[in-house]
């Protein structure tokens, strides 16, 4: 399925099933097919499941236009309108979590019943007073390290061969242009969503890859309030939903159905 955004960009998405709505949002360079195991599980359990390819990702239009987190949040708002969704659970991995926090900052909680963020710090950039960002990333080395962010290990347990092959096939048809999208990565890594996390009045589940090498500190501490739950997954890296899909599915179902 396809939609046209208010700034003229064609985005690819899927919309399946009936029931409570769950929107699954991938990370930087990620594609909607990464959620294969979650989509299958959630449909079997009576949910309506929507997935999205970000602009310049997957089957969506390749463009340098408005590659910013705030614009991606607007794309989510427009997708919810196109799909006539009045309330949804938003699930975001990595940069997808950043987009969720941006969405809540801009548009509020009216359309969102709860959120799930997967292995993402609300502030990826470290400084004197914050040491729970991306491992070793500071303003001093930001622009030097930016082109190499995707080179670091993302998984610990690996992913299943069928999923690996599907992702490989899809990416061969829709290759990711790293140079084109680098401004989006730079914008994402400069965001600070700590205030948003602390002020949420809707439930938030933070799923953490306990063996993830991405982060140099425990970013969940700053997000602790009465509405937040934290799950730490042993032997999972930066992509728990692909490394340990059955466990993540169980956590999602328990949290969403509570």
Phi, psi and omega in degrees: 000154183221149175225158176248125180285169181295342176255019168084019181258134180272124180245139177267138178209166173236151180215108186227149171085178177228156179119194178304139187271134173234124178254122183256124187238121183281172179271186178300130183075356181280164180228160186297336180293344177299338184268016186310312183289326177290318180300311181301313181297312185292323176297320179295336182258018169085026178255156168266125189240127179242135173235159186217139166264122177301160172304137183066020176232148174054228183271005179280165182301138173277123183203150172266002187284125171054047176277077182221150181300318181299323179290323177296324175296321176295323176299321177297316179300317180291323177298316178300323178291315179301320181274002179055045179267126179264331177209142184208157166266128179257129179239122183229133175260132174054241181301333176300327175294319178300320178295321178299312179298322176296317179303312181294326178294320184276310191257351180081189188259006188302322183262001189241123181272326178193165180226153174232126177244137186243113174048062178215129174280141177290347176219097184288341184264125179279150172212189184303325187256001182218115183237038180233030178265198179299137188308111175080002184275123178225171176300327184295328182244009188307304187287335176287319184279337187309313182293348186250005183303318183285354183277345183279156182300135182254334183236159175247310183275348185079177179235162184295152181296318178301317179293318179302316181292321178296317179295320179298316180296315181295319181289335175292324178282322182235074183295147180274130179264096186296319181294319179298319187270357184303323176302327177293316178298317179298319179294317179301314186288345179267359184281156177223104184253020183298317180297319178299314180300319184287335186259003181299140173252354175262158180294141174231132172251124176255116176262122186246131170282104187298336179257012179297134178266006186286326193246143183262002178202176181273097182285348184288338184300317183292340184264001185291123168205183187293344183262357186254135172243146179235131175239125177253123185258109178300146176062022174243140178265224185281349185234062183304325183294337175260329180285317182227066187299323182297317180293316179297318179301318179296317178297317179300311184297316179298316183291315185289326183272359182293000000 
